[in-house]
Amino acid sequence: MLELDRINTTQHDTVSIIIPVYNVEPFIEECIQSIIDQTYDNIECLIIDDRGSDKSIEICKAIISCYRGKKQFRIIQHDRNFGLSEARNTGIRESTGKWIYFLDSDDSLTPNAISHLVSLFRKHPTADIVIGRIACPQAPQRYRFPFCETTDYIEGDGIGEYLLFTEKIPVNAWDKLIPRDLIVSSKLWFIPGLIHEDEMWMYTASRYFNKIAFARDSTYIHNVNVNPNSIMSTAKLQRTCDNWNVILTNILEAPANHYNDKAILKYLKCLLTYYKFVSDNGTSHKLFKRFVEHLKLSGNRKLVVLLKIYDKQPVGILRPQLRRVILNLISVRLYS
C-alpha cells in the first residue's frame, strides 16, 4: 500500500473530516478515537453538534480536551436540530482543508485510512475523487466492487455516471476524499430534510467525476443495524416514501440528455424495487406514469410496452414475474 510520509505534508495538504453528531453516545468515542489514531496528522476534524439529547458532545469534548497531538478539532454547534444534510453543509462551509471527507458518527476509520487516500491523490494528482474501501463487519460482502481488484484508477468522459448507473460505485457520500474546491464550485450541497440524501447527492455529483482513484485496502468501518437512533433505523415508512418522491421528482424534472436518460432507468428501477407497486399509491402512481412518458420520448419502446402491461396487471398474479423481467431489461439497458 502507498503511504504518505507525514514529514512531506504541508498546510496545503489538510484534510477536513466532517462528522455530524446526533444521539450516537454508544459509538462516538470509537469514531473520534479513530481520527486521533490516524497516521496522517494534517487533519482538521469538524464535529457538527446537531443538538441531540444524549451525551455525545460531552464525550467528544472530554476526548478532545485530553488530546495533545497535531490534529485540529472543532465543535460547531447548531442552534437546533437541522438534520444530516444541513450538518454536512455546515461542515463544508466551515472547512478550510484542501480535501473534504465525510464520516458518519456511528462509524470509524482504519488507522491508515486518510494517509492511504491522500497518497492516492499524490499518485493520481488530476483525480476528481478518491474512493475508499468499506469494511462492513455485519455484512462482509455488502461493499464488494470487483473493478477495484485490478486497478486503482479509471478515467474517461462520463466515467462517474457510468459507475453510478451500473451500480459499481457506492452512493454514500462518506469514505470519499474530494477536493473542497470541486464541491464548492460545483455546488454539491445536500438537500435539507432528505433521508436518502446520499442518493440524490451522488446522482448530482457523479457527472463531475471523470477521473477516479480507488483504495484497495480497507479505509472505513461501516456499522449497519447497530444504532437504534440512526436515521435509517427510525425512519417511518411514509417519511421514507415522501423522501423518495422528492428524489424521483427531481430526476424527472432534469433536462433531457444522455446522462438523464440513464438516470431515468436507474431510478425507475429504484421505484419498482422500493414501492414494488403492490398498492395504488397516488403519488407513486403519478411518478410511474411520468417515467413511462420519459421512456417513450427516449425511444425505449419495448420497456414502455412491458411497463404498460405491468401497470394493468392485478396485484398478486403476474406482477412479480413481470417486474423481474422489467428489472432485468433495465439492467441490460444500463450496462449497454
PDB file of N, CA and C in Angstrom, residues 47-123:
ATOM      1  N   ILE A  47     -16.625  18.635  14.057  1.00  0.00           N
ATOM      2  CA  ILE A  47     -17.704  17.898  14.707  1.00  0.00           C
ATOM      3  C   ILE A  47     -18.918  18.819  14.745  1.00  0.00           C
ATOM      4  N   ILE A  48     -19.951  18.435  14.019  1.00  0.00           N
ATOM      5  CA  ILE A  48     -21.134  19.272  13.911  1.00  0.00           C
ATOM      6  C   ILE A  48     -22.171  18.798  14.932  1.00  0.00           C
ATOM      7  N   ASP A  49     -22.377  19.596  15.965  1.00  0.00           N
ATOM      8  CA  ASP A  49     -23.341  19.276  17.012  1.00  0.00           C
ATOM      9  C   ASP A  49     -24.730  19.630  16.513  1.00  0.00           C
ATOM     10  N   ASP A  50     -25.512  18.590  16.161  1.00  0.00           N
ATOM     11  CA  ASP A  50     -26.852  18.808  15.621  1.00  0.00           C
ATOM     12  C   ASP A  50     -27.924  18.720  16.713  1.00  0.00           C
ATOM     13  N   ARG A  51     -27.508  19.042  17.919  1.00  0.00           N
ATOM     14  CA  ARG A  51     -28.391  19.221  19.072  1.00  0.00           C
ATOM     15  C   ARG A  51     -29.203  17.978  19.407  1.00  0.00           C
ATOM     16  N   GLY A  52     -28.478  16.895  19.658  1.00  0.00           N
ATOM     17  CA  GLY A  52     -29.119  15.691  20.154  1.00  0.00           C
ATOM     18  C   GLY A  52     -29.444  15.821  21.630  1.00  0.00           C
ATOM     19  N   SER A  53     -30.006  14.756  22.211  1.00  0.00           N
ATOM     20  CA  SER A  53     -30.445  14.799  23.607  1.00  0.00           C
ATOM     21  C   SER A  53     -29.601  13.924  24.526  1.00  0.00           C
ATOM     22  N   ASP A  54     -28.536  13.308  23.998  1.00  0.00           N
ATOM     23  CA  ASP A  54     -27.715  12.443  24.839  1.00  0.00           C
ATOM     24  C   ASP A  54     -26.371  13.120  25.149  1.00  0.00           C
ATOM     25  N   LYS A  55     -25.383  12.331  25.549  1.00  0.00           N
ATOM     26  CA  LYS A  55     -24.101  12.885  25.983  1.00  0.00           C
ATOM     27  C   LYS A  55     -23.013  12.800  24.908  1.00  0.00           C
ATOM     28  N   SER A  56     -23.402  12.681  23.656  1.00  0.00           N
ATOM     29  CA  SER A  56     -22.419  12.534  22.574  1.00  0.00           C
ATOM     30  C   SER A  56     -21.406  13.671  22.564  1.00  0.00           C
ATOM     31  N   ILE A  57     -21.859  14.910  22.637  1.00  0.00           N
ATOM     32  CA  ILE A  57     -20.949  16.051  22.552  1.00  0.00           C
ATOM     33  C   ILE A  57     -20.083  16.154  23.799  1.00  0.00           C
ATOM     34  N   GLU A  58     -20.641  15.823  24.961  1.00  0.00           N
ATOM     35  CA  GLU A  58     -19.816  15.811  26.177  1.00  0.00           C
ATOM     36  C   GLU A  58     -18.668  14.825  26.054  1.00  0.00           C
ATOM     37  N   ILE A  59     -18.945  13.669  25.442  1.00  0.00           N
ATOM     38  CA  ILE A  59     -17.893  12.670  25.229  1.00  0.00           C
ATOM     39  C   ILE A  59     -16.838  13.225  24.278  1.00  0.00           C
ATOM     40  N   CYS A  60     -17.290  13.888  23.203  1.00  0.00           N
ATOM     41  CA  CYS A  60     -16.349  14.497  22.261  1.00  0.00           C
ATOM     42  C   CYS A  60     -15.440  15.499  22.969  1.00  0.00           C
ATOM     43  N   LYS A  61     -16.038  16.357  23.777  1.00  0.00           N
ATOM     44  CA  LYS A  61     -15.263  17.386  24.477  1.00  0.00           C
ATOM     45  C   LYS A  61     -14.247  16.764  25.425  1.00  0.00           C
ATOM     46  N   ALA A  62     -14.654  15.701  26.104  1.00  0.00           N
ATOM     47  CA  ALA A  62     -13.743  15.044  27.049  1.00  0.00           C
ATOM     48  C   ALA A  62     -12.550  14.436  26.321  1.00  0.00           C
ATOM     49  N   ILE A  63     -12.799  13.795  25.182  1.00  0.00           N
ATOM     50  CA  ILE A  63     -11.707  13.177  24.416  1.00  0.00           C
ATOM     51  C   ILE A  63     -10.772  14.251  23.877  1.00  0.00           C
ATOM     52  N   ILE A  64     -11.334  15.314  23.316  1.00  0.00           N
ATOM     53  CA  ILE A  64     -10.532  16.378  22.706  1.00  0.00           C
ATOM     54  C   ILE A  64      -9.692  17.093  23.764  1.00  0.00           C
ATOM     55  N   SER A  65     -10.256  17.293  24.946  1.00  0.00           N
ATOM     56  CA  SER A  65      -9.525  18.004  25.995  1.00  0.00           C
ATOM     57  C   SER A  65      -8.272  17.265  26.441  1.00  0.00           C
ATOM     58  N   CYS A  66      -8.271  15.951  26.263  1.00  0.00           N
ATOM     59  CA  CYS A  66      -7.110  15.142  26.663  1.00  0.00           C
ATOM     60  C   CYS A  66      -6.115  14.941  25.526  1.00  0.00           C
ATOM     61  N   TYR A  67      -6.464  15.365  24.320  1.00  0.00           N
ATOM     62  CA  TYR A  67      -5.617  15.130  23.147  1.00  0.00           C
ATOM     63  C   TYR A  67      -4.524  16.185  23.064  1.00  0.00           C
ATOM     64  N   ARG A  68      -3.312  15.754  22.779  1.00  0.00           N
ATOM     65  CA  ARG A  68      -2.159  16.659  22.706  1.00  0.00           C
ATOM     66  C   ARG A  68      -1.400  16.542  21.379  1.00  0.00           C
ATOM     67  N   GLY A  69      -2.045  16.008  20.352  1.00  0.00           N
ATOM     68  CA  GLY A  69      -1.362  15.806  19.080  1.00  0.00           C
ATOM     69  C   GLY A  69      -1.505  16.981  18.134  1.00  0.00           C
ATOM     70  N   LYS A  70      -1.174  16.750  16.868  1.00  0.00           N
ATOM     71  CA  LYS A  70      -1.148  17.797  15.851  1.00  0.00           C
ATOM     72  C   LYS A  70      -2.495  18.013  15.151  1.00  0.00           C
ATOM     73  N   LYS A  71      -3.379  17.053  15.254  1.00  0.00           N
ATOM     74  CA  LYS A  71      -4.673  17.191  14.581  1.00  0.00           C
ATOM     75  C   LYS A  71      -5.507  18.275  15.260  1.00  0.00           C
ATOM     76  N   GLN A  72      -6.298  18.971  14.457  1.00  0.00           N
ATOM     77  CA  GLN A  72      -7.133  20.055  14.972  1.00  0.00           C
ATOM     78  C   GLN A  72      -8.585  19.592  15.059  1.00  0.00           C
ATOM     79  N   PHE A  73      -9.226  19.884  16.191  1.00  0.00           N
ATOM     80  CA  PHE A  73     -10.628  19.530  16.393  1.00  0.00           C
ATOM     81  C   PHE A  73     -11.442  20.794  16.658  1.00  0.00           C
ATOM     82  N   ARG A  74     -12.581  20.885  16.000  1.00  0.00           N
ATOM     83  CA  ARG A  74     -13.508  21.992  16.230  1.00  0.00           C
ATOM     84  C   ARG A  74     -14.914  21.428  16.396  1.00  0.00           C
ATOM     85  N   ILE A  75     -15.624  21.920  17.401  1.00  0.00           N
ATOM     86  CA  ILE A  75     -17.027  21.560  17.581  1.00  0.00           C
ATOM     87  C   ILE A  75     -17.863  22.764  17.172  1.00  0.00           C
ATOM     88  N   ILE A  76     -18.737  22.552  16.199  1.00  0.00           N
ATOM     89  CA  ILE A  76     -19.595  23.617  15.681  1.00  0.00           C
ATOM     90  C   ILE A  76     -21.027  23.274  16.051  1.00  0.00           C
ATOM     91  N   GLN A  77     -21.657  24.150  16.809  1.00  0.00           N
ATOM     92  CA  GLN A  77     -22.968  23.849  17.371  1.00  0.00           C
ATOM     93  C   GLN A  77     -24.087  24.508  16.566  1.00  0.00           C
ATOM     94  N   HIS A  78     -25.043  23.716  16.151  1.00  0.00           N
ATOM     95  CA  HIS A  78     -26.271  24.259  15.575  1.00  0.00           C
ATOM     96  C   HIS A  78     -27.142  24.809  16.708  1.00  0.00           C
ATOM     97  N   ASP A  79     -27.983  25.780  16.392  1.00  0.00           N
ATOM     98  CA  ASP A  79     -28.872  26.300  17.433  1.00  0.00           C
ATOM     99  C   ASP A  79     -30.115  25.435  17.612  1.00  0.00           C
ATOM    100  N   ARG A  80     -30.320  24.488  16.678  1.00  0.00           N
ATOM    101  CA  ARG A  80     -31.387  23.497  16.807  1.00  0.00           C
ATOM    102  C   ARG A  80     -31.041  22.321  15.903  1.00  0.00           C
ATOM    103  N   ASN A  81     -31.840  21.272  15.963  1.00  0.00           N
ATOM    104  CA  ASN A  81     -31.596  20.109  15.125  1.00  0.00           C
ATOM    105  C   ASN A  81     -32.024  20.397  13.694  1.00  0.00           C
ATOM    106  N   PHE A  82     -31.063  20.322  12.758  1.00  0.00           N
ATOM    107  CA  PHE A  82     -31.342  20.580  11.352  1.00  0.00           C
ATOM    108  C   PHE A  82     -31.338  19.313  10.508  1.00  0.00           C
ATOM    109  N   GLY A  83     -30.718  18.244  10.992  1.00  0.00           N
ATOM    110  CA  GLY A  83     -30.633  17.020  10.211  1.00  0.00           C
ATOM    111  C   GLY A  83     -29.282  16.843   9.545  1.00  0.00           C
ATOM    112  N   LEU A  84     -29.073  15.640   9.021  1.00  0.00           N
ATOM    113  CA  LEU A  84     -27.770  15.255   8.485  1.00  0.00           C
ATOM    114  C   LEU A  84     -27.325  16.138   7.318  1.00  0.00           C
ATOM    115  N   SER A  85     -28.226  16.423   6.387  1.00  0.00           N
ATOM    116  CA  SER A  85     -27.846  17.210   5.213  1.00  0.00           C
ATOM    117  C   SER A  85     -27.296  18.579   5.599  1.00  0.00           C
ATOM    118  N   GLU A  86     -28.023  19.284   6.465  1.00  0.00           N
ATOM    119  CA  GLU A  86     -27.577  20.610   6.866  1.00  0.00           C
ATOM    120  C   GLU A  86     -26.312  20.544   7.707  1.00  0.00           C
ATOM    121  N   ALA A  87     -26.152  19.478   8.488  1.00  0.00           N
ATOM    122  CA  ALA A  87     -24.923  19.319   9.271  1.00  0.00           C
ATOM    123  C   ALA A  87     -23.715  19.185   8.341  1.00  0.00           C
ATOM    124  N   ARG A  88     -23.877  18.408   7.284  1.00  0.00           N
ATOM    125  CA  ARG A  88     -22.788  18.284   6.313  1.00  0.00           C
ATOM    126  C   ARG A  88     -22.531  19.609   5.591  1.00  0.00           C
ATOM    127  N   ASN A  89     -23.614  20.311   5.240  1.00  0.00           N
ATOM    128  CA  ASN A  89     -23.447  21.612   4.583  1.00  0.00           C
ATOM    129  C   ASN A  89     -22.709  22.595   5.487  1.00  0.00           C
ATOM    130  N   THR A  90     -23.030  22.576   6.776  1.00  0.00           N
ATOM    131  CA  THR A  90     -22.308  23.419   7.735  1.00  0.00           C
ATOM    132  C   THR A  90     -20.828  23.066   7.733  1.00  0.00           C
ATOM    133  N   GLY A  91     -20.532  21.770   7.737  1.00  0.00           N
ATOM    134  CA  GLY A  91     -19.140  21.327   7.714  1.00  0.00           C
ATOM    135  C   GLY A  91     -18.405  21.800   6.473  1.00  0.00           C
ATOM    136  N   ILE A  92     -19.066  21.726   5.323  1.00  0.00           N
ATOM    137  CA  ILE A  92     -18.441  22.192   4.079  1.00  0.00           C
ATOM    138  C   ILE A  92     -18.117  23.678   4.174  1.00  0.00           C
ATOM    139  N   ARG A  93     -19.091  24.479   4.637  1.00  0.00           N
ATOM    140  CA  ARG A  93     -18.888  25.925   4.735  1.00  0.00           C
ATOM    141  C   ARG A  93     -17.769  26.279   5.702  1.00  0.00           C
ATOM    142  N   GLU A  94     -17.665  25.544   6.803  1.00  0.00           N
ATOM    143  CA  GLU A  94     -16.678  25.862   7.831  1.00  0.00           C
ATOM    144  C   GLU A  94     -15.303  25.261   7.557  1.00  0.00           C
ATOM    145  N   SER A  95     -15.209  24.346   6.625  1.00  0.00           N
ATOM    146  CA  SER A  95     -13.942  23.651   6.369  1.00  0.00           C
ATOM    147  C   SER A  95     -12.912  24.571   5.720  1.00  0.00           C
ATOM    148  N   THR A  96     -11.648  24.269   5.972  1.00  0.00           N
ATOM    149  CA  THR A  96     -10.547  25.044   5.386  1.00  0.00           C
ATOM    150  C   THR A  96      -9.542  24.156   4.664  1.00  0.00           C
ATOM    151  N   GLY A  97      -9.767  22.856   4.659  1.00  0.00           N
ATOM    152  CA  GLY A  97      -8.804  21.932   4.088  1.00  0.00           C
ATOM    153  C   GLY A  97      -8.813  21.882   2.570  1.00  0.00           C
ATOM    154  N   LYS A  98      -7.795  21.266   2.020  1.00  0.00           N
ATOM    155  CA  LYS A  98      -7.710  21.057   0.577  1.00  0.00           C
ATOM    156  C   LYS A  98      -8.728  20.020   0.129  1.00  0.00           C
ATOM    157  N   TRP A  99      -8.935  19.009   0.994  1.00  0.00           N
ATOM    158  CA  TRP A  99      -9.868  17.933   0.683  1.00  0.00           C
ATOM    159  C   TRP A  99     -10.921  17.835   1.771  1.00  0.00           C
ATOM    160  N   ILE A 100     -12.078  17.310   1.412  1.00  0.00           N
ATOM    161  CA  ILE A 100     -13.163  17.054   2.361  1.00  0.00           C
ATOM    162  C   ILE A 100     -13.442  15.561   2.407  1.00  0.00           C
ATOM    163  N   TYR A 101     -13.724  15.090   3.617  1.00  0.00           N
ATOM    164  CA  TYR A 101     -14.029  13.675   3.833  1.00  0.00           C
ATOM    165  C   TYR A 101     -15.188  13.599   4.824  1.00  0.00           C
ATOM    166  N   PHE A 102     -16.268  12.920   4.447  1.00  0.00           N
ATOM    167  CA  PHE A 102     -17.426  12.775   5.323  1.00  0.00           C
ATOM    168  C   PHE A 102     -17.323  11.457   6.095  1.00  0.00           C
ATOM    169  N   LEU A 103     -17.572  11.535   7.401  1.00  0.00           N
ATOM    170  CA  LEU A 103     -17.544  10.363   8.268  1.00  0.00           C
ATOM    171  C   LEU A 103     -18.801  10.381   9.130  1.00  0.00           C
ATOM    172  N   ASP A 104     -19.573   9.299   9.113  1.00  0.00           N
ATOM    173  CA  ASP A 104     -20.745   9.201   9.971  1.00  0.00           C
ATOM    174  C   ASP A 104     -20.305   8.881  11.397  1.00  0.00           C
ATOM    175  N   SER A 105     -21.017   9.431  12.354  1.00  0.00           N
ATOM    176  CA  SER A 105     -20.559   9.371  13.749  1.00  0.00           C
ATOM    177  C   SER A 105     -20.755   8.016  14.415  1.00  0.00           C
ATOM    178  N   ASP A 106     -21.462   7.086  13.770  1.00  0.00           N
ATOM    179  CA  ASP A 106     -21.542   5.730  14.318  1.00  0.00           C
ATOM    180  C   ASP A 106     -20.644   4.763  13.554  1.00  0.00           C
ATOM    181  N   ASP A 107     -19.754   5.308  12.726  1.00  0.00           N
ATOM    182  CA  ASP A 107     -18.751   4.528  12.007  1.00  0.00           C
ATOM    183  C   ASP A 107     -17.358   4.951  12.462  1.00  0.00           C
ATOM    184  N   SER A 108     -16.328   4.354  11.886  1.00  0.00           N
ATOM    185  CA  SER A 108     -14.956   4.715  12.259  1.00  0.00           C
ATOM    186  C   SER A 108     -14.005   4.433  11.095  1.00  0.00           C
ATOM    187  N   LEU A 109     -12.746   4.853  11.256  1.00  0.00           N
ATOM    188  CA  LEU A 109     -11.746   4.703  10.210  1.00  0.00           C
ATOM    189  C   LEU A 109     -10.675   3.703  10.614  1.00  0.00           C
ATOM    190  N   THR A 110     -10.081   3.058   9.635  1.00  0.00           N
ATOM    191  CA  THR A 110      -8.886   2.262   9.891  1.00  0.00           C
ATOM    192  C   THR A 110      -7.710   3.226  10.100  1.00  0.00           C
ATOM    193  N   PRO A 111      -6.677   2.849  10.827  1.00  0.00           N
ATOM    194  CA  PRO A 111      -5.605   3.792  11.177  1.00  0.00           C
ATOM    195  C   PRO A 111      -4.913   4.456   9.995  1.00  0.00           C
ATOM    196  N   ASN A 112      -4.769   3.758   8.871  1.00  0.00           N
ATOM    197  CA  ASN A 112      -4.066   4.316   7.715  1.00  0.00           C
ATOM    198  C   ASN A 112      -5.006   4.927   6.673  1.00  0.00           C
ATOM    199  N   ALA A 113      -6.273   5.099   7.015  1.00  0.00           N
ATOM    200  CA  ALA A 113      -7.281   5.498   6.023  1.00  0.00           C
ATOM    201  C   ALA A 113      -6.915   6.796   5.303  1.00  0.00           C
ATOM    202  N   ILE A 114      -6.741   7.873   6.029  1.00  0.00           N
ATOM    203  CA  ILE A 114      -6.515   9.170   5.401  1.00  0.00           C
ATOM    204  C   ILE A 114      -5.155   9.211   4.710  1.00  0.00           C
ATOM    205  N   SER A 115      -4.157   8.609   5.315  1.00  0.00           N
ATOM    206  CA  SER A 115      -2.838   8.532   4.688  1.00  0.00           C
ATOM    207  C   SER A 115      -2.913   7.829   3.338  1.00  0.00           C
ATOM    208  N   HIS A 116      -3.651   6.733   3.297  1.00  0.00           N
ATOM    209  CA  HIS A 116      -3.777   5.962   2.064  1.00  0.00           C
ATOM    210  C   HIS A 116      -4.529   6.750   0.995  1.00  0.00           C
ATOM    211  N   LEU A 117      -5.614   7.407   1.374  1.00  0.00           N
ATOM    212  CA  LEU A 117      -6.408   8.163   0.406  1.00  0.00           C
ATOM    213  C   LEU A 117      -5.625   9.358  -0.142  1.00  0.00           C
ATOM    214  N   VAL A 118      -4.898  10.056   0.735  1.00  0.00           N
ATOM    215  CA  VAL A 118      -4.085  11.195   0.272  1.00  0.00           C
ATOM    216  C   VAL A 118      -2.967  10.714  -0.639  1.00  0.00           C
ATOM    217  N   SER A 119      -2.376   9.571  -0.308  1.00  0.00           N
ATOM    218  CA  SER A 119      -1.296   9.041  -1.149  1.00  0.00           C
ATOM    219  C   SER A 119      -1.794   8.715  -2.550  1.00  0.00           C
ATOM    220  N   LEU A 120      -3.055   8.306  -2.660  1.00  0.00           N
ATOM    221  CA  LEU A 120      -3.623   8.034  -3.983  1.00  0.00           C
ATOM    222  C   LEU A 120      -3.824   9.338  -4.758  1.00  0.00           C
ATOM    223  N   PHE A 121      -4.170  10.423  -4.072  1.00  0.00           N
ATOM    224  CA  PHE A 121      -4.246  11.717  -4.750  1.00  0.00           C
ATOM    225  C   PHE A 121      -2.862  12.165  -5.197  1.00  0.00           C
ATOM    226  N   ARG A 122      -1.854  11.827  -4.424  1.00  0.00           N
ATOM    227  CA  ARG A 122      -0.486  12.157  -4.841  1.00  0.00           C
ATOM    228  C   ARG A 122      -0.064  11.327  -6.057  1.00  0.00           C
ATOM    229  N   LYS A 123      -0.479  10.092  -6.079  1.00  0.00           N
ATOM    230  CA  LYS A 123      -0.147   9.210  -7.206  1.00  0.00           C
ATOM    231  C   LYS A 123      -0.914   9.626  -8.454  1.00  0.00           C
TER     232      LYS A 123
END
